[in-house]
PDB file of C-alpha atoms in Angstrom:
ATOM      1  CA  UNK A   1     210.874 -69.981-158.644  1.00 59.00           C
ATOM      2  CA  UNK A   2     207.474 -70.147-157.202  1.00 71.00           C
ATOM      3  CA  UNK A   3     207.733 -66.429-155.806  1.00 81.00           C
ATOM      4  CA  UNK A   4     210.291 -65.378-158.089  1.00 89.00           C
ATOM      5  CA  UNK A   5     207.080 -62.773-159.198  1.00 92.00           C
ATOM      6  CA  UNK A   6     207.171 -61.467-156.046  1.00 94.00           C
ATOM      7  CA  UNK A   7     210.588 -60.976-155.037  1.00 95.00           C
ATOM      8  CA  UNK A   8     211.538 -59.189-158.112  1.00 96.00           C
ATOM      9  CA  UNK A   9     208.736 -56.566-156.915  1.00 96.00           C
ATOM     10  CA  UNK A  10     210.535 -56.207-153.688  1.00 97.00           C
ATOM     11  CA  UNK A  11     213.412 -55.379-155.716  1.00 97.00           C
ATOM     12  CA  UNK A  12     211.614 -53.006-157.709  1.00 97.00           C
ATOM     13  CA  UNK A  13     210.095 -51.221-154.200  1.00 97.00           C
ATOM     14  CA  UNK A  14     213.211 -50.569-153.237  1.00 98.00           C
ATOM     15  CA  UNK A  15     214.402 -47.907-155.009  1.00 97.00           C
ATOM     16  CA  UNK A  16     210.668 -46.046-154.210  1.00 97.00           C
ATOM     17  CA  UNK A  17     211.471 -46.435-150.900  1.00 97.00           C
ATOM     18  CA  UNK A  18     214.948 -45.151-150.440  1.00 97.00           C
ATOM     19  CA  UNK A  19     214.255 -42.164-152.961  1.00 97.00           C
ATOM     20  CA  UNK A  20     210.957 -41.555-150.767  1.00 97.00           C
ATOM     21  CA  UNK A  21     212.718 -40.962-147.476  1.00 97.00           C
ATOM     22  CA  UNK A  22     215.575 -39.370-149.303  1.00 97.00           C
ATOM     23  CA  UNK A  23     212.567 -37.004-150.423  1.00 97.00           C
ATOM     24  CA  UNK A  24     211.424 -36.662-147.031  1.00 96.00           C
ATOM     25  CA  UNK A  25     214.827 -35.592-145.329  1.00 96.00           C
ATOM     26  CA  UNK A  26     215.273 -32.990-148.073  1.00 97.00           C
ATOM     27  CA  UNK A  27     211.607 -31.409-146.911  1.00 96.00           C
ATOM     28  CA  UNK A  28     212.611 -30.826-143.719  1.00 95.00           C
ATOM     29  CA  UNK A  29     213.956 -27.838-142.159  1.00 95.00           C
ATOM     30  CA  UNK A  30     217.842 -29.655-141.505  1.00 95.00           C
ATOM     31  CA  UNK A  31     218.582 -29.691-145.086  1.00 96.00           C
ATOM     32  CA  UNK A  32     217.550 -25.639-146.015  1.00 95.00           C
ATOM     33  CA  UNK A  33     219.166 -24.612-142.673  1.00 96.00           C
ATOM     34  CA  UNK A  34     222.181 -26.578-143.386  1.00 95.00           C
ATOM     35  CA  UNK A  35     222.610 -25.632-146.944  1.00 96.00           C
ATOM     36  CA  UNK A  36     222.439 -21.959-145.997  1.00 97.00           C
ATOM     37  CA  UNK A  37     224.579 -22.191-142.974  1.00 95.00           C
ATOM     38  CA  UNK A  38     227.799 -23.785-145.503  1.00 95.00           C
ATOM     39  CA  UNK A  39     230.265 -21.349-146.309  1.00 94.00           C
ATOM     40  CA  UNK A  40     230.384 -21.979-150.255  1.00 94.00           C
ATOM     41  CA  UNK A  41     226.337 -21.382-150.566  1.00 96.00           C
ATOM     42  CA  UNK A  42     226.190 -18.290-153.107  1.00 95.00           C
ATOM     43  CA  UNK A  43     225.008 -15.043-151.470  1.00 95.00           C
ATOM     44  CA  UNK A  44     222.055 -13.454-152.914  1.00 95.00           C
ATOM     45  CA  UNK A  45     223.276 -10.388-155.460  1.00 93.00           C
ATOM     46  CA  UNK A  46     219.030  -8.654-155.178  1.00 94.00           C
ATOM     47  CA  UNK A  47     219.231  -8.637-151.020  1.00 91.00           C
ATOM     48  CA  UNK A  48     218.405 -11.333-149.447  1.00 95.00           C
ATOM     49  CA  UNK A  49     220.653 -11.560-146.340  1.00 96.00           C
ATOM     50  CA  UNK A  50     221.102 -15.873-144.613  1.00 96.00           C
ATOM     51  CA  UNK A  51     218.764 -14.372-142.416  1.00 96.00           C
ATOM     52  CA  UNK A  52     215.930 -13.623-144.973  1.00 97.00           C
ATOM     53  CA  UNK A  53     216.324 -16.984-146.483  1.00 97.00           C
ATOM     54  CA  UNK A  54     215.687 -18.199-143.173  1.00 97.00           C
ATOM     55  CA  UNK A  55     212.592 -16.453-142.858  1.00 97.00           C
ATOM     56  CA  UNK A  56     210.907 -17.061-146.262  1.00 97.00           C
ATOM     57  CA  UNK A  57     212.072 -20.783-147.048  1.00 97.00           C
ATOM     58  CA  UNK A  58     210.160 -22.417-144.637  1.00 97.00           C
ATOM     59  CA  UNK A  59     206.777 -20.648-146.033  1.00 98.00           C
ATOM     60  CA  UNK A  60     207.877 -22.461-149.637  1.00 97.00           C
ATOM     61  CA  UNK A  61     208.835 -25.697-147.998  1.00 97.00           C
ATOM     62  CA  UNK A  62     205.537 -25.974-145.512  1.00 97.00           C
ATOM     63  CA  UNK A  63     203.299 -25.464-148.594  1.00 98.00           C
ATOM     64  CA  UNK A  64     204.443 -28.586-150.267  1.00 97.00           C
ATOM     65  CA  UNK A  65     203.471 -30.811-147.470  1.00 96.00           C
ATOM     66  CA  UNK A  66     200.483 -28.910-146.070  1.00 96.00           C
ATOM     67  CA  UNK A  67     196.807 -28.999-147.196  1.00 95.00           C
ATOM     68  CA  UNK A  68     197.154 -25.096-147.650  1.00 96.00           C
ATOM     69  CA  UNK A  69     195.846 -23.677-151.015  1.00 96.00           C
ATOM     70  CA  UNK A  70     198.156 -21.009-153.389  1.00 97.00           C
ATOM     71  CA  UNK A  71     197.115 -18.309-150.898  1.00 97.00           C
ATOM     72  CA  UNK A  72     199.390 -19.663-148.275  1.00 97.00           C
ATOM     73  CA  UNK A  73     202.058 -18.204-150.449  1.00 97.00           C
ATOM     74  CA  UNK A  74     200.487 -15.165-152.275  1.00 96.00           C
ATOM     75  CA  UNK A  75     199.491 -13.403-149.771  1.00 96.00           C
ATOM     76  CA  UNK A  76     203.526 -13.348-148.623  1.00 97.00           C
ATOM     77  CA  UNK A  77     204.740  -9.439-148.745  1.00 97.00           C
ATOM     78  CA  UNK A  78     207.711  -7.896-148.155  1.00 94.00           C
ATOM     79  CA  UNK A  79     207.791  -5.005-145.936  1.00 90.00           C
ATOM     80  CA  UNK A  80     207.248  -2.712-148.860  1.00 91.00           C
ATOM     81  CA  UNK A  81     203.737  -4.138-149.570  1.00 92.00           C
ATOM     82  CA  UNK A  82     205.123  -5.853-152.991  1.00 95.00           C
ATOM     83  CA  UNK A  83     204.241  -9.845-153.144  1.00 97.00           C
ATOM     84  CA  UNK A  84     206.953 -12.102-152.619  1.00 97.00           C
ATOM     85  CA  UNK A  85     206.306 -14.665-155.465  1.00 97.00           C
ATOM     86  CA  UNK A  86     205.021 -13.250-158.755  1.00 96.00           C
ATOM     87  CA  UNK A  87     201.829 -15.418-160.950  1.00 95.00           C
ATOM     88  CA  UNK A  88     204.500 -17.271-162.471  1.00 95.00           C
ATOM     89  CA  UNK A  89     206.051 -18.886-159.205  1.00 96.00           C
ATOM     90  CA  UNK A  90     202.712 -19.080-157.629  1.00 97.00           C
ATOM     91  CA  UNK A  91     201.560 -21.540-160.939  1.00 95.00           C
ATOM     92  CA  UNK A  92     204.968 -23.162-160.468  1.00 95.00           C
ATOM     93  CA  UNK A  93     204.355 -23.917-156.882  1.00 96.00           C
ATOM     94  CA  UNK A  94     200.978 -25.397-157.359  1.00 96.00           C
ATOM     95  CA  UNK A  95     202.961 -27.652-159.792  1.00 95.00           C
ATOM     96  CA  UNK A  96     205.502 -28.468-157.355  1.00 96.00           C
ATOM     97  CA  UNK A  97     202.919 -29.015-154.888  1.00 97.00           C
ATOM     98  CA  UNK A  98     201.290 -31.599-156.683  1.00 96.00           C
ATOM     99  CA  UNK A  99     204.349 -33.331-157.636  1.00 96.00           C
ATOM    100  CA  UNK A 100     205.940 -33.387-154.284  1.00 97.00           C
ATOM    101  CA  UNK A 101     202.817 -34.860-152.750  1.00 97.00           C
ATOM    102  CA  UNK A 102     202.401 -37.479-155.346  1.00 96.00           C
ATOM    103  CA  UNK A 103     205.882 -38.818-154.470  1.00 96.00           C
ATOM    104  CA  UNK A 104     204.787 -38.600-150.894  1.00 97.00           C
ATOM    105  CA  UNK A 105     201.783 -41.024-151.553  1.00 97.00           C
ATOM    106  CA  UNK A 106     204.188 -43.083-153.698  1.00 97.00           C
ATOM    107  CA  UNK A 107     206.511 -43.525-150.896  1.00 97.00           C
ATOM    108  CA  UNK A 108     203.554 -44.288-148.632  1.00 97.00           C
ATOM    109  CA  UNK A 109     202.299 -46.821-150.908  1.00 98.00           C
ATOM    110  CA  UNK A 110     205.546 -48.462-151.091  1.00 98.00           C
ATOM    111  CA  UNK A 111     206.612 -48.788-147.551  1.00 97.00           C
ATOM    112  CA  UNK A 112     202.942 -50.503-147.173  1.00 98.00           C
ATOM    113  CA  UNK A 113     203.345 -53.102-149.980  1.00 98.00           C
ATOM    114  CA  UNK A 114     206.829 -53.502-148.494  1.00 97.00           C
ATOM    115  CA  UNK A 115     205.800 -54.019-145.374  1.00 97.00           C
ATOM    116  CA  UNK A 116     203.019 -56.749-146.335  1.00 97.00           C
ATOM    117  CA  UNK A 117     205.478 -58.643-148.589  1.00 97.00           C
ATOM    118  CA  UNK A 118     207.395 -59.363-145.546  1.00 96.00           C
ATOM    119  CA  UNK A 119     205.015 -60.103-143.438  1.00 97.00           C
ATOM    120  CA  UNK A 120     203.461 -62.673-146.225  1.00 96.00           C
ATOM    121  CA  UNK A 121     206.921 -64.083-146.670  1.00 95.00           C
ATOM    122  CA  UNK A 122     207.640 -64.302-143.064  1.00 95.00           C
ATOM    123  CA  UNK A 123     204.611 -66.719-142.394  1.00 94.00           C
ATOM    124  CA  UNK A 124     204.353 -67.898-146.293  1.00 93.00           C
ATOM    125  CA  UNK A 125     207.799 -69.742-146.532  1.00 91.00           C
ATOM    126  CA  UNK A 126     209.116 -67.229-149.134  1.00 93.00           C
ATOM    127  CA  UNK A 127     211.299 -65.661-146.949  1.00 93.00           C
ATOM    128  CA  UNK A 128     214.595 -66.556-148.471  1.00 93.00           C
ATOM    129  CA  UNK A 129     213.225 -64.704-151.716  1.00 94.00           C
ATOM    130  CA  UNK A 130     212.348 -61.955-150.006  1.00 96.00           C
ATOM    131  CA  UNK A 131     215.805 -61.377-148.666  1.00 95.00           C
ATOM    132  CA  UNK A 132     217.469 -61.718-152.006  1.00 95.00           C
ATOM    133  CA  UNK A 133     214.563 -58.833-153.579  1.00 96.00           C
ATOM    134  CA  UNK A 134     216.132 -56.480-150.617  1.00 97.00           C
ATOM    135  CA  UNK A 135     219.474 -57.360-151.572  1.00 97.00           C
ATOM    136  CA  UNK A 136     218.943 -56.912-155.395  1.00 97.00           C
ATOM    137  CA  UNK A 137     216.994 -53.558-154.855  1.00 97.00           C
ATOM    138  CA  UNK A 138     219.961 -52.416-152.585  1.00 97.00           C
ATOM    139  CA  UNK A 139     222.219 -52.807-155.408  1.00 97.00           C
ATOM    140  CA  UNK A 140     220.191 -51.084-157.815  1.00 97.00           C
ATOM    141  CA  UNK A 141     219.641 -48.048-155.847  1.00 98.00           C
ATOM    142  CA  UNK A 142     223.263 -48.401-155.051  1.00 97.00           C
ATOM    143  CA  UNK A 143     224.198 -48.030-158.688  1.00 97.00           C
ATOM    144  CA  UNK A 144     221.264 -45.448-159.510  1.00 97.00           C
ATOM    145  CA  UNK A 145     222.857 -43.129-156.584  1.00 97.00           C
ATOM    146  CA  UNK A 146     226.185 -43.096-157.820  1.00 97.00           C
ATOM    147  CA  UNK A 147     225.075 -42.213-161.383  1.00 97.00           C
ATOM    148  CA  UNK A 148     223.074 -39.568-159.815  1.00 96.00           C
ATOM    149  CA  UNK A 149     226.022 -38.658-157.624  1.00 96.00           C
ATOM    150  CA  UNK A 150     228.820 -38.267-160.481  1.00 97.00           C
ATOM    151  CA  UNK A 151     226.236 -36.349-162.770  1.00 96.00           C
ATOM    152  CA  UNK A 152     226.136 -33.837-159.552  1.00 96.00           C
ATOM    153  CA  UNK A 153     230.152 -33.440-158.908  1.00 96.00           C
ATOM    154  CA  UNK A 154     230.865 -33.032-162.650  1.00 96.00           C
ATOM    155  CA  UNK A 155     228.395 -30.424-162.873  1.00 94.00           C
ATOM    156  CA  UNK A 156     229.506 -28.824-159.901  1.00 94.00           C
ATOM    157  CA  UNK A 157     233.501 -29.833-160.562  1.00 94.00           C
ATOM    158  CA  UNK A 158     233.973 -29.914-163.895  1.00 92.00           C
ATOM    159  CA  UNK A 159     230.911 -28.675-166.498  1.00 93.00           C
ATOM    160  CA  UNK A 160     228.442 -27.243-165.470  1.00 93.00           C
ATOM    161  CA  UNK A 161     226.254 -28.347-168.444  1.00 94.00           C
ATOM    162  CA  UNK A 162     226.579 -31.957-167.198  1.00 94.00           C
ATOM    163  CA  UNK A 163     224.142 -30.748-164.347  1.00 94.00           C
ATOM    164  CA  UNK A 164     222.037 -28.266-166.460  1.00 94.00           C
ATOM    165  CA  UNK A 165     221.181 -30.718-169.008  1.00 95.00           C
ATOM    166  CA  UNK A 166     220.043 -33.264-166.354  1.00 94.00           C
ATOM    167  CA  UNK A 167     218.227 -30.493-164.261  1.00 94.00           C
ATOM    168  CA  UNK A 168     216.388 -29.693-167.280  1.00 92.00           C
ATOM    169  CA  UNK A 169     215.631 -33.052-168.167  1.00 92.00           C
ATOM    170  CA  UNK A 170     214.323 -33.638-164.904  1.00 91.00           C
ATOM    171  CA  UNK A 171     211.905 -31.254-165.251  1.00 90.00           C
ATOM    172  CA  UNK A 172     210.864 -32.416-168.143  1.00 89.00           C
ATOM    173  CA  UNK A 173     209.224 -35.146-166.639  1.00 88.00           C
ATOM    174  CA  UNK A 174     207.194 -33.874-164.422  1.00 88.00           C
ATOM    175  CA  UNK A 175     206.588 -30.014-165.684  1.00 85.00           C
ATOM    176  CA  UNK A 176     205.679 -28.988-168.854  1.00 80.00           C
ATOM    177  CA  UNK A 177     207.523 -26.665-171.380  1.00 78.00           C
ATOM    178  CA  UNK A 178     209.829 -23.774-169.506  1.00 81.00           C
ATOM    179  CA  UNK A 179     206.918 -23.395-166.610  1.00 81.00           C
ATOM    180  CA  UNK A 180     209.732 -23.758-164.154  1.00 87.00           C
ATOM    181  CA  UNK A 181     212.492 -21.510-165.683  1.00 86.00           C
ATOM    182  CA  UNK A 182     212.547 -17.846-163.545  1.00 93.00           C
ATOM    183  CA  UNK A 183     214.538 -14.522-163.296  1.00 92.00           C
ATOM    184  CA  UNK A 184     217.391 -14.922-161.466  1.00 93.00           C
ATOM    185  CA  UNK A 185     215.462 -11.839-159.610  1.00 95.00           C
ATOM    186  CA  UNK A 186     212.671 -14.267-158.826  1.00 96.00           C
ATOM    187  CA  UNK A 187     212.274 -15.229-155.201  1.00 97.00           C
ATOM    188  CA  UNK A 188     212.510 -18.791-155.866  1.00 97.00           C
ATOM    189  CA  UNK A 189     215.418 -18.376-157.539  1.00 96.00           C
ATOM    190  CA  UNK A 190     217.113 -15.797-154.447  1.00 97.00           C
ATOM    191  CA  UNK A 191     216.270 -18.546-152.237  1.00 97.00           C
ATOM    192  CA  UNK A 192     216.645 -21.842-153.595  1.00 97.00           C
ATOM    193  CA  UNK A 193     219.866 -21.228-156.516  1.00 96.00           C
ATOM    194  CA  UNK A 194     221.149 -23.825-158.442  1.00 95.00           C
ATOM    195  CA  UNK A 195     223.692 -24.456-155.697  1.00 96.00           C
ATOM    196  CA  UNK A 196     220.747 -25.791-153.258  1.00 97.00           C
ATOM    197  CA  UNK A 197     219.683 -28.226-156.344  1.00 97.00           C
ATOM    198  CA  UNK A 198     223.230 -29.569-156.713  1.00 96.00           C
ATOM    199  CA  UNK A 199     223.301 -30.306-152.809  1.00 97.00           C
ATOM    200  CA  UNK A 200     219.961 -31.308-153.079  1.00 97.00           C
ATOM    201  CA  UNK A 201     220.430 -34.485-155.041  1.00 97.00           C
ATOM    202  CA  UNK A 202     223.621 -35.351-153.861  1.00 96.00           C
ATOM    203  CA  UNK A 203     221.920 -35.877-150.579  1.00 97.00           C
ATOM    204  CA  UNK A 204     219.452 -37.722-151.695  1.00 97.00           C
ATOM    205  CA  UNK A 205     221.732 -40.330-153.513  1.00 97.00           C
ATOM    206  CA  UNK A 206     223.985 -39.784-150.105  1.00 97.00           C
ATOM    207  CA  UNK A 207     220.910 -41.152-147.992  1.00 97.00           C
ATOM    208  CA  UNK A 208     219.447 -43.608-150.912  1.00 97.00           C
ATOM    209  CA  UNK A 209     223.425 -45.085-151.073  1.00 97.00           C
ATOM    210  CA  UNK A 210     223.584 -45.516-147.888  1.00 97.00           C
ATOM    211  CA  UNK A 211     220.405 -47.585-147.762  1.00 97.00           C
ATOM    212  CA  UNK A 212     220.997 -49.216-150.930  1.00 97.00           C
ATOM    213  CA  UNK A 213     224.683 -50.728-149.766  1.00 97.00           C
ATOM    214  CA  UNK A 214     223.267 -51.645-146.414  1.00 97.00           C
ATOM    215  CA  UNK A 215     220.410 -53.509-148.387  1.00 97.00           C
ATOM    216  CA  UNK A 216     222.773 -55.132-150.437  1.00 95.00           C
ATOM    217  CA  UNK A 217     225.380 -56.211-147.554  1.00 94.00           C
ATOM    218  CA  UNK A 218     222.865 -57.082-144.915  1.00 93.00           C
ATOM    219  CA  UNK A 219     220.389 -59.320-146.645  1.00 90.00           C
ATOM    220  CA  UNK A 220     223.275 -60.844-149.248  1.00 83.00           C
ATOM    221  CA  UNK A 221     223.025 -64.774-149.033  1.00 73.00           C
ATOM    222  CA  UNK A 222     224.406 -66.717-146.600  1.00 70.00           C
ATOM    223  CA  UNK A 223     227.424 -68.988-147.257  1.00 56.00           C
TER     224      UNK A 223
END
């Protein structure tokens, strides 16, 4: 009971910590290149050949982990001299910038406490406690995945309100009023559809699964 406290904030790191990498994985160039090389990804009806979302995703991607400013992806033309992102998307970006990074420093944050908590338990005599706050955290990222996961595959499967109505609440959170609602004629739209979304987070509860049910079988107590 004595570090009861502390375990329970193990618990409660866990879920940063799987979502985090789950995060991380998605920003890297495997997931767009993968999503665009699978057969059911929906063709862009304004142009935009696999090719052409090859060439401008990375831009969009790179500028939500670099230390680049808006201009990074305003001054992006096409070959007829037109921008690539209008004000709207630029203002959304900057948004998604700061987001994106703030979940970075999160993750950060919580690999460090992590990290300490074990060593402290290690050497403190709270080990066993730490070992069930892994195990309980597993589980609860275990079932937060599959909620995530089912919303996804109805949405995709069955209704595609199920997903739209999450989506939007999702954005709710973290953006405010319709800033991140565009033309399907936008660029961010062309390249990242609602498709990419859909696979998006059904990777990320994939990965945070995963981690969560190896968590929760690994560090489970011993008979």
């Amino acid at each position: 009971m004595k570090y009861s406290i502390l375990s329970w904030l193990v618990t409660i790191l866990i879920p940063f910590v799987l979502i985090g990498l789950a995060i991380r994985v998605l920003l890297s160039p495997v997931f767009y290149k993968f999503e665009y090389n699978m057969p059911y990804f929906p063709p862009d009806e304004y142009g935009f050949t696999k090719a052409d979302r090859l060439k401008w995703a990375p831009y969009a991607v790179n500028y939500l982990i670099n230390n680049a400013d808006i201009s990074y992806l305003g001054d992006l033309k096409f070959e007829d001299g037109s921008p690539l992102y209008n004000e709207r998307e630029l203002s959304h970006m900057q948004d998604v910038k700061r987001v994106t990074q703030g979940a970075l420093r999160a993750w950060y944050l919580s690999l460090i406490m992590l990290a300490a908590l074990g060593v402290w338990a290690w050497f403190g005599g709270w080990w066993q406690d730490f070992r069930l706050g892994l195990m309980r955290g597993g589980w609860l990222m275990v079932g937060l995945a599959i909620t995530i996961g089912l919303i996804v595959l109805v949405g995709i499967a069955l209704n595609p309100n199920v997903f739209d109505v999450f989506f939007a609440g999702f954005h709710s959170l973290f953006f405010e009023g319709d800033s991140w609602l565009f033309l399907f004629s936008d660029t961010l739209i062309r390249l990242f559809p609602i498709r990419f979304w859909q696979d998006a987070f059904l990777v990320a509860a994939a990965i945070a699964l995963g981690g969560g049910i190896a968590l929760g079988l690994v560090f489970k107590p011993k008979m």
